[in-house]
mmCIF file of N, CA and C in Angstrom:
data_model
loop_
_atom_site.group_PDB
_atom_site.id
_atom_site.type_symbol
_atom_site.label_atom_id
_atom_site.label_comp_id
_atom_site.label_asym_id
_atom_site.label_seq_id
_atom_site.Cartn_x
_atom_site.Cartn_y
_atom_site.Cartn_z
ATOM 1 N N UNK A 25 34.259 -34.492 -41.893
ATOM 2 C CA UNK A 25 35.058 -33.587 -41.656
ATOM 3 C C UNK A 25 36.337 -34.346 -40.768
ATOM 4 N N UNK A 26 37.253 -34.159 -41.009
ATOM 5 C CA UNK A 26 38.647 -34.832 -40.180
ATOM 6 C C UNK A 26 38.546 -33.894 -39.030
ATOM 7 N N UNK A 27 38.593 -34.383 -37.623
ATOM 8 C CA UNK A 27 38.535 -33.975 -36.624
ATOM 9 C C UNK A 27 39.889 -34.470 -35.903
ATOM 10 N N UNK A 28 40.777 -33.220 -35.418
ATOM 11 C CA UNK A 28 42.100 -33.832 -34.889
ATOM 12 C C UNK A 28 41.951 -32.844 -33.223
ATOM 13 N N UNK A 29 42.471 -33.607 -32.432
ATOM 14 C CA UNK A 29 42.996 -33.087 -31.097
ATOM 15 C C UNK A 29 44.449 -33.616 -30.927
ATOM 16 N N UNK A 30 45.453 -32.659 -30.767
ATOM 17 C CA UNK A 30 46.317 -33.080 -30.422
ATOM 18 C C UNK A 30 46.997 -32.295 -28.995
ATOM 19 N N UNK A 31 47.818 -32.950 -28.398
ATOM 20 C CA UNK A 31 48.495 -32.590 -27.102
ATOM 21 C C UNK A 31 49.884 -32.035 -27.417
ATOM 22 N N UNK A 32 50.399 -30.874 -27.100
ATOM 23 C CA UNK A 32 51.880 -30.592 -27.276
ATOM 24 C C UNK A 32 52.258 -30.184 -25.833
ATOM 25 N N UNK A 33 53.470 -30.962 -25.413
ATOM 26 C CA UNK A 33 54.156 -30.426 -24.218
ATOM 27 C C UNK A 33 55.157 -29.784 -24.401
ATOM 28 N N UNK A 34 54.981 -28.548 -24.155
ATOM 29 C CA UNK A 34 56.397 -27.465 -24.531
ATOM 30 C C UNK A 34 57.018 -27.330 -23.438
ATOM 31 N N UNK A 35 58.278 -27.145 -23.836
ATOM 32 C CA UNK A 35 59.641 -27.007 -23.038
ATOM 33 C C UNK A 35 59.059 -25.934 -21.711
ATOM 34 N N UNK A 36 59.196 -26.004 -20.667
ATOM 35 C CA UNK A 36 58.761 -24.869 -19.748
ATOM 36 C C UNK A 36 59.258 -23.650 -20.014
ATOM 37 N N UNK A 37 60.544 -23.188 -20.618
ATOM 38 C CA UNK A 37 61.091 -22.165 -20.644
ATOM 39 C C UNK A 37 60.458 -21.494 -22.202
ATOM 40 N N UNK A 38 59.806 -22.107 -22.821
ATOM 41 C CA UNK A 38 58.794 -21.697 -24.168
ATOM 42 C C UNK A 38 57.533 -21.674 -23.834
ATOM 43 N N UNK A 39 56.782 -22.176 -22.617
ATOM 44 C CA UNK A 39 55.530 -22.442 -22.364
ATOM 45 C C UNK A 39 54.632 -20.732 -22.687
ATOM 46 N N UNK A 40 55.323 -19.832 -21.936
ATOM 47 C CA UNK A 40 54.609 -18.778 -21.971
ATOM 48 C C UNK A 40 54.523 -17.907 -23.263
ATOM 49 N N UNK A 41 55.371 -18.343 -24.039
ATOM 50 C CA UNK A 41 55.594 -17.937 -25.512
ATOM 51 C C UNK A 41 55.095 -18.654 -26.560
ATOM 52 N N UNK A 42 54.570 -19.794 -26.436
ATOM 53 C CA UNK A 42 53.950 -20.907 -27.257
ATOM 54 C C UNK A 42 52.972 -20.165 -28.320
ATOM 55 N N UNK A 43 52.111 -19.108 -27.946
ATOM 56 C CA UNK A 43 51.385 -18.884 -28.923
ATOM 57 C C UNK A 43 51.833 -17.902 -30.017
ATOM 58 N N UNK A 44 52.885 -17.222 -29.625
ATOM 59 C CA UNK A 44 53.628 -16.242 -30.565
ATOM 60 C C UNK A 44 54.778 -17.363 -31.303
ATOM 61 N N UNK A 45 55.194 -18.629 -30.875
ATOM 62 C CA UNK A 45 56.019 -19.543 -31.448
ATOM 63 C C UNK A 45 55.420 -20.214 -32.558
ATOM 64 N N UNK A 46 54.109 -20.639 -32.218
ATOM 65 C CA UNK A 46 53.235 -21.244 -33.412
ATOM 66 C C UNK A 46 52.496 -20.123 -34.199
ATOM 67 N N UNK A 47 52.367 -18.859 -33.878
ATOM 68 C CA UNK A 47 51.625 -17.966 -34.595
ATOM 69 C C UNK A 47 51.512 -17.906 -35.980
ATOM 70 N N UNK A 48 52.777 -18.108 -36.679
ATOM 71 C CA UNK A 48 53.023 -18.373 -38.198
ATOM 72 C C UNK A 48 52.064 -19.605 -38.714
ATOM 73 N N UNK A 49 52.329 -20.767 -38.243
ATOM 74 C CA UNK A 49 51.797 -21.629 -38.497
ATOM 75 C C UNK A 49 50.247 -21.804 -38.276
ATOM 76 N N UNK A 50 49.849 -21.416 -37.090
ATOM 77 C CA UNK A 50 48.423 -21.206 -37.019
ATOM 78 C C UNK A 50 47.673 -20.062 -38.110
ATOM 79 N N UNK A 51 48.469 -18.830 -38.376
ATOM 80 C CA UNK A 51 47.679 -18.096 -39.018
ATOM 81 C C UNK A 51 47.434 -18.847 -40.492
ATOM 82 N N UNK A 52 48.549 -19.462 -40.954
ATOM 83 C CA UNK A 52 48.648 -20.008 -42.428
ATOM 84 C C UNK A 52 47.742 -21.155 -42.348
ATOM 85 N N UNK A 53 47.394 -21.837 -41.460
ATOM 86 C CA UNK A 53 46.657 -23.144 -41.323
ATOM 87 C C UNK A 53 45.270 -22.419 -41.421
ATOM 88 N N UNK A 54 44.997 -21.647 -40.299
ATOM 89 C CA UNK A 54 43.508 -21.112 -40.659
ATOM 90 C C UNK A 54 42.939 -20.359 -41.629
ATOM 91 N N UNK A 55 44.072 -20.051 -42.731
ATOM 92 C CA UNK A 55 43.726 -19.319 -43.805
ATOM 93 C C UNK A 55 43.426 -20.594 -44.990
ATOM 94 N N UNK A 56 43.876 -21.692 -44.676
ATOM 95 C CA UNK A 56 43.485 -22.913 -45.834
ATOM 96 C C UNK A 56 42.114 -22.960 -46.160
ATOM 97 N N UNK A 57 41.777 -23.122 -47.258
ATOM 98 C CA UNK A 57 40.322 -23.245 -47.699
ATOM 99 C C UNK A 57 39.506 -24.288 -46.937
ATOM 100 N N UNK A 58 40.181 -25.400 -46.791
ATOM 101 C CA UNK A 58 39.282 -26.533 -46.075
ATOM 102 C C UNK A 58 39.732 -26.518 -44.445
ATOM 103 N N UNK A 59 39.977 -25.730 -43.944
ATOM 104 C CA UNK A 59 40.188 -25.706 -42.461
ATOM 105 C C UNK A 59 38.778 -24.956 -42.088
ATOM 106 N N UNK A 60 38.425 -25.625 -41.241
ATOM 107 C CA UNK A 60 37.134 -25.383 -40.312
ATOM 108 C C UNK A 60 37.520 -24.459 -38.948
ATOM 109 N N UNK A 61 38.434 -25.116 -38.429
ATOM 110 C CA UNK A 61 38.904 -24.218 -37.310
ATOM 111 C C UNK A 61 40.304 -24.817 -36.906
ATOM 112 N N UNK A 62 40.961 -23.911 -36.020
ATOM 113 C CA UNK A 62 42.200 -24.325 -35.773
ATOM 114 C C UNK A 62 42.600 -23.507 -34.609
ATOM 115 N N UNK A 63 42.116 -24.213 -33.199
ATOM 116 C CA UNK A 63 42.341 -23.515 -32.046
ATOM 117 C C UNK A 63 43.273 -24.172 -30.888
ATOM 118 N N UNK A 64 43.945 -23.189 -30.250
ATOM 119 C CA UNK A 64 44.803 -23.746 -29.463
ATOM 120 C C UNK A 64 44.090 -23.457 -27.846
ATOM 121 N N UNK A 65 44.239 -24.207 -26.926
ATOM 122 C CA UNK A 65 44.033 -24.064 -25.452
ATOM 123 C C UNK A 65 45.208 -24.361 -24.614
ATOM 124 N N UNK A 66 45.145 -23.674 -23.482
ATOM 125 C CA UNK A 66 46.529 -24.045 -22.620
ATOM 126 C C UNK A 66 45.750 -24.830 -21.401
ATOM 127 N N UNK A 67 46.338 -25.921 -21.103
ATOM 128 C CA UNK A 67 46.060 -26.757 -19.864
ATOM 129 C C UNK A 67 45.775 -25.927 -18.518
ATOM 130 N N UNK A 68 44.800 -26.206 -17.699
ATOM 131 C CA UNK A 68 44.561 -25.626 -16.757
ATOM 132 C C UNK A 68 45.340 -26.209 -15.517
ATOM 133 N N UNK A 69 45.845 -27.542 -15.677
ATOM 134 C CA UNK A 69 46.417 -28.136 -14.770
ATOM 135 C C UNK A 69 48.182 -28.206 -14.990
ATOM 136 N N UNK A 70 48.394 -28.032 -16.334
ATOM 137 C CA UNK A 70 50.017 -28.318 -16.581
ATOM 138 C C UNK A 70 50.218 -26.894 -17.560
ATOM 139 N N UNK A 71 50.725 -25.797 -17.194
ATOM 140 C CA UNK A 71 50.890 -24.692 -18.002
ATOM 141 C C UNK A 71 51.875 -24.981 -19.139
ATOM 142 N N UNK A 72 52.761 -25.962 -19.392
ATOM 143 C CA UNK A 72 53.713 -26.539 -20.304
ATOM 144 C C UNK A 72 52.926 -27.304 -21.370
ATOM 145 N N UNK A 73 51.624 -27.477 -21.245
ATOM 146 C CA UNK A 73 50.694 -28.102 -22.199
ATOM 147 C C UNK A 73 49.786 -27.242 -22.740
ATOM 148 N N UNK A 74 49.746 -27.553 -24.215
ATOM 149 C CA UNK A 74 48.721 -26.897 -25.156
ATOM 150 C C UNK A 74 48.120 -28.095 -25.820
ATOM 151 N N UNK A 75 46.717 -27.665 -25.927
ATOM 152 C CA UNK A 75 45.832 -28.578 -26.660
ATOM 153 C C UNK A 75 45.413 -27.760 -27.733
ATOM 154 N N UNK A 76 45.428 -28.396 -29.219
ATOM 155 C CA UNK A 76 44.977 -28.090 -30.440
ATOM 156 C C UNK A 76 43.981 -29.081 -30.713
ATOM 157 N N UNK A 77 42.782 -28.127 -31.040
ATOM 158 C CA UNK A 77 41.621 -28.572 -31.683
ATOM 159 C C UNK A 77 41.417 -28.246 -33.098
ATOM 160 N N UNK A 78 41.425 -29.005 -34.051
ATOM 161 C CA UNK A 78 41.466 -28.670 -35.455
ATOM 162 C C UNK A 78 40.535 -29.293 -36.268
ATOM 163 N N UNK A 79 40.057 -28.849 -37.430
ATOM 164 C CA UNK A 79 39.095 -29.694 -38.213
ATOM 165 C C UNK A 79 39.261 -29.060 -39.712
ATOM 166 N N UNK A 80 39.028 -30.066 -40.586
ATOM 167 C CA UNK A 80 39.246 -29.873 -41.906
ATOM 168 C C UNK A 80 38.210 -30.478 -42.692
ATOM 169 N N UNK A 81 37.753 -29.756 -43.715
ATOM 170 C CA UNK A 81 36.642 -29.930 -44.508
ATOM 171 C C UNK A 81 36.356 -31.686 -44.614
ATOM 172 N N UNK A 82 37.613 -32.259 -45.183
ATOM 173 C CA UNK A 82 37.484 -33.488 -45.911
ATOM 174 C C UNK A 82 38.726 -33.986 -45.910
ATOM 175 N N UNK A 83 38.749 -35.215 -46.323
ATOM 176 C CA UNK A 83 40.358 -35.791 -46.602
ATOM 177 C C UNK A 83 41.354 -35.135 -47.436
ATOM 178 N N UNK A 84 40.684 -34.662 -48.505
ATOM 179 C CA UNK A 84 41.503 -33.602 -49.603
ATOM 180 C C UNK A 84 41.888 -32.578 -48.620
ATOM 181 N N UNK A 85 41.209 -31.907 -47.787
ATOM 182 C CA UNK A 85 41.480 -30.609 -47.265
ATOM 183 C C UNK A 85 42.739 -30.833 -46.115
ATOM 184 N N UNK A 86 42.496 -32.298 -45.357
ATOM 185 C CA UNK A 86 43.614 -32.417 -44.661
ATOM 186 C C UNK A 86 44.924 -32.887 -45.443
ATOM 187 N N UNK A 87 44.669 -33.764 -46.411
ATOM 188 C CA UNK A 87 46.012 -33.949 -47.328
ATOM 189 C C UNK A 87 46.595 -32.718 -47.619
ATOM 190 N N UNK A 88 45.828 -31.675 -47.974
ATOM 191 C CA UNK A 88 46.410 -30.245 -48.576
ATOM 192 C C UNK A 88 47.204 -29.561 -47.309
ATOM 193 N N UNK A 89 46.427 -29.914 -46.028
ATOM 194 C CA UNK A 89 47.147 -29.400 -45.110
ATOM 195 C C UNK A 89 48.763 -30.059 -44.686
ATOM 196 N N UNK A 90 48.728 -31.348 -44.710
ATOM 197 C CA UNK A 90 50.010 -31.775 -44.320
ATOM 198 C C UNK A 90 51.179 -31.745 -45.450
ATOM 199 N N UNK A 91 50.531 -31.460 -46.561
ATOM 200 C CA UNK A 91 51.361 -31.443 -47.899
ATOM 201 C C UNK A 91 51.897 -29.810 -47.890
ATOM 202 N N UNK A 92 51.360 -28.813 -47.275
ATOM 203 C CA UNK A 92 51.453 -27.439 -47.434
ATOM 204 C C UNK A 92 52.974 -26.906 -47.040
ATOM 205 N N UNK A 93 53.525 -25.981 -47.611
ATOM 206 C CA UNK A 93 54.837 -25.462 -47.372
ATOM 207 C C UNK A 93 54.784 -24.966 -45.622
ATOM 208 N N UNK A 94 53.863 -24.555 -45.118
ATOM 209 C CA UNK A 94 53.733 -24.011 -43.820
ATOM 210 C C UNK A 94 53.906 -25.330 -42.930
ATOM 211 N N UNK A 95 53.080 -26.451 -43.295
ATOM 212 C CA UNK A 95 53.237 -27.351 -42.425
ATOM 213 C C UNK A 95 54.655 -28.014 -42.458
ATOM 214 N N UNK A 96 55.152 -27.956 -43.317
ATOM 215 C CA UNK A 96 56.775 -28.497 -43.553
ATOM 216 C C UNK A 96 57.615 -27.661 -42.834
ATOM 217 N N UNK A 97 57.252 -26.460 -42.951
ATOM 218 C CA UNK A 97 58.223 -25.143 -42.050
ATOM 219 C C UNK A 97 58.017 -25.712 -40.433
ATOM 220 N N UNK A 98 56.760 -25.599 -40.000
ATOM 221 C CA UNK A 98 56.261 -26.246 -38.569
ATOM 222 C C UNK A 98 57.083 -27.443 -38.048
ATOM 223 N N UNK A 99 57.072 -28.396 -39.206
ATOM 224 C CA UNK A 99 57.918 -29.647 -38.769
ATOM 225 C C UNK A 99 59.506 -29.281 -38.419
ATOM 226 N N UNK A 100 59.691 -28.340 -39.056
ATOM 227 C CA UNK A 100 61.142 -27.950 -38.496
ATOM 228 C C UNK A 100 61.243 -26.727 -37.425
ATOM 229 N N UNK A 101 60.561 -25.978 -37.231
ATOM 230 C CA UNK A 101 60.210 -24.887 -36.417
ATOM 231 C C UNK A 101 59.821 -25.063 -35.051
ATOM 232 N N UNK A 102 58.801 -25.904 -34.961
ATOM 233 C CA UNK A 102 58.456 -26.267 -33.719
ATOM 234 C C UNK A 102 58.945 -27.024 -32.697
ATOM 235 N N UNK A 103 59.055 -28.436 -33.306
ATOM 236 C CA UNK A 103 59.970 -29.460 -32.411
ATOM 237 C C UNK A 103 61.122 -28.803 -31.288
ATOM 238 N N UNK A 104 61.673 -28.049 -31.595
ATOM 239 C CA UNK A 104 62.995 -27.572 -30.822
ATOM 240 C C UNK A 104 62.409 -27.073 -29.353
ATOM 241 N N UNK A 105 61.174 -26.484 -29.691
ATOM 242 C CA UNK A 105 60.557 -25.902 -28.423
ATOM 243 C C UNK A 105 59.596 -26.930 -27.535
ATOM 244 N N UNK A 106 59.743 -28.406 -28.113
ATOM 245 C CA UNK A 106 59.075 -29.348 -27.345
ATOM 246 C C UNK A 106 59.792 -30.307 -26.729
ATOM 247 N N UNK A 107 59.018 -30.638 -25.412
ATOM 248 C CA UNK A 107 59.549 -31.703 -24.607
ATOM 249 C C UNK A 107 59.301 -32.842 -25.111
ATOM 250 N N UNK A 108 58.347 -33.213 -25.702
ATOM 251 C CA UNK A 108 58.387 -34.616 -26.363
ATOM 252 C C UNK A 108 57.114 -34.623 -27.512
ATOM 253 N N UNK A 109 57.201 -35.814 -28.279
ATOM 254 C CA UNK A 109 56.401 -35.753 -29.448
ATOM 255 C C UNK A 109 54.928 -35.810 -29.172
ATOM 256 N N UNK A 110 54.487 -34.520 -29.662
ATOM 257 C CA UNK A 110 52.650 -34.532 -29.620
ATOM 258 C C UNK A 110 52.084 -35.743 -29.609
ATOM 259 N N UNK A 111 50.737 -35.722 -29.034
ATOM 260 C CA UNK A 111 49.969 -37.111 -28.918
ATOM 261 C C UNK A 111 48.796 -36.406 -29.732
ATOM 262 N N UNK A 112 48.110 -37.458 -30.357
ATOM 263 C CA UNK A 112 46.868 -37.106 -31.317
ATOM 264 C C UNK A 112 46.027 -37.934 -31.361
ATOM 265 N N UNK A 113 44.345 -37.428 -31.533
ATOM 266 C CA UNK A 113 43.572 -38.429 -31.728
ATOM 267 C C UNK A 113 42.857 -37.649 -33.182
ATOM 268 N N UNK A 114 42.730 -38.506 -33.879
ATOM 269 C CA UNK A 114 42.391 -38.240 -35.153
ATOM 270 C C UNK A 114 41.066 -38.815 -35.763
ATOM 271 N N UNK A 115 39.831 -38.504 -36.134
ATOM 272 C CA UNK A 115 38.742 -39.198 -36.556
ATOM 273 C C UNK A 115 38.163 -38.337 -37.719
ATOM 274 N N UNK A 116 37.541 -38.984 -38.566
ATOM 275 C CA UNK A 116 36.562 -38.799 -39.572
ATOM 276 C C UNK A 116 35.110 -38.722 -38.966
ATOM 277 N N UNK A 117 34.462 -37.651 -38.922
ATOM 278 C CA UNK A 117 33.273 -37.527 -38.237
ATOM 279 C C UNK A 117 32.147 -36.966 -39.544
ATOM 280 N N UNK A 118 31.196 -37.206 -39.377
ATOM 281 C CA UNK A 118 29.779 -36.823 -40.350
ATOM 282 C C UNK A 118 29.216 -35.821 -39.926
ATOM 283 N N UNK A 119 29.870 -34.698 -39.782
ATOM 284 C CA UNK A 119 29.508 -33.374 -39.648
ATOM 285 C C UNK A 119 30.421 -32.169 -39.898
ATOM 286 N N UNK A 120 30.056 -30.984 -40.190
ATOM 287 C CA UNK A 120 30.696 -29.833 -40.667
ATOM 288 C C UNK A 120 31.074 -28.529 -39.498
ATOM 289 N N UNK A 121 30.397 -28.943 -38.406
ATOM 290 C CA UNK A 121 30.547 -27.944 -37.244
ATOM 291 C C UNK A 121 30.454 -28.570 -35.957
ATOM 292 N N UNK A 122 30.393 -28.071 -34.956
ATOM 293 C CA UNK A 122 29.986 -28.507 -33.692
ATOM 294 C C UNK A 122 28.781 -28.763 -33.454
ATOM 295 N N UNK A 123 28.225 -29.667 -32.673
ATOM 296 C CA UNK A 123 27.044 -29.899 -32.285
ATOM 297 C C UNK A 123 26.948 -29.145 -31.189
ATOM 298 N N UNK A 124 25.564 -28.810 -30.574
ATOM 299 C CA UNK A 124 25.269 -28.470 -29.263
ATOM 300 C C UNK A 124 25.172 -29.530 -28.289
ATOM 301 N N UNK A 125 25.819 -29.222 -27.075
ATOM 302 C CA UNK A 125 25.806 -30.165 -26.035
ATOM 303 C C UNK A 125 24.666 -30.106 -25.172
ATOM 304 N N UNK A 126 23.667 -30.831 -25.709
ATOM 305 C CA UNK A 126 22.250 -30.632 -25.090
ATOM 306 C C UNK A 126 22.178 -30.995 -23.711
ATOM 307 N N UNK A 127 22.917 -31.880 -23.022
ATOM 308 C CA UNK A 127 22.971 -32.058 -21.610
ATOM 309 C C UNK A 127 23.170 -30.457 -20.885
ATOM 310 N N UNK A 128 23.738 -29.684 -21.344
ATOM 311 C CA UNK A 128 24.091 -28.392 -20.770
ATOM 312 C C UNK A 128 23.243 -27.060 -21.421
ATOM 313 N N UNK A 129 22.332 -27.672 -22.121
ATOM 314 C CA UNK A 129 21.254 -26.586 -22.930
ATOM 315 C C UNK A 129 21.226 -25.406 -22.042
ATOM 316 N N UNK A 130 21.445 -24.337 -22.589
ATOM 317 C CA UNK A 130 21.174 -22.672 -22.198
ATOM 318 C C UNK A 130 20.154 -22.214 -22.745
ATOM 319 N N UNK A 131 18.989 -21.919 -21.839
ATOM 320 C CA UNK A 131 17.648 -21.227 -22.538
ATOM 321 C C UNK A 131 18.440 -19.773 -23.012
ATOM 322 N N UNK A 132 17.333 -19.703 -24.058
ATOM 323 C CA UNK A 132 17.646 -18.351 -24.617
ATOM 324 C C UNK A 132 17.647 -16.992 -23.801
ATOM 325 N N UNK A 133 18.596 -16.146 -23.785
ATOM 326 C CA UNK A 133 18.368 -14.987 -23.127
ATOM 327 C C UNK A 133 17.972 -13.897 -23.826
ATOM 328 N N UNK A 134 17.317 -12.849 -23.144
ATOM 329 C CA UNK A 134 16.673 -11.842 -23.569
ATOM 330 C C UNK A 134 17.262 -10.607 -22.938
#
């Protein structure tokens, strides 16, 4: 899978509304057949920073994502709300889902 983490520093005046600002792009991306997940989190330390964790089935699905109409629309719609260019880590990983964090294993609860 293609595993991507990106940090978006949003202009402070748009930070509280970022989930709504990005909602159309988020929904359209999640609906892509090759999207495994596309999840936003807000930083606990910086309320103007959002972290996007996303994964796509394979290179083909990743290419379809960046060539989609909703991606092109997001390229126009989202930057005016950003304080800087997003930062990204992009890696190909030989798995299709999250692995368990064995160091923090939780016993089965009944």
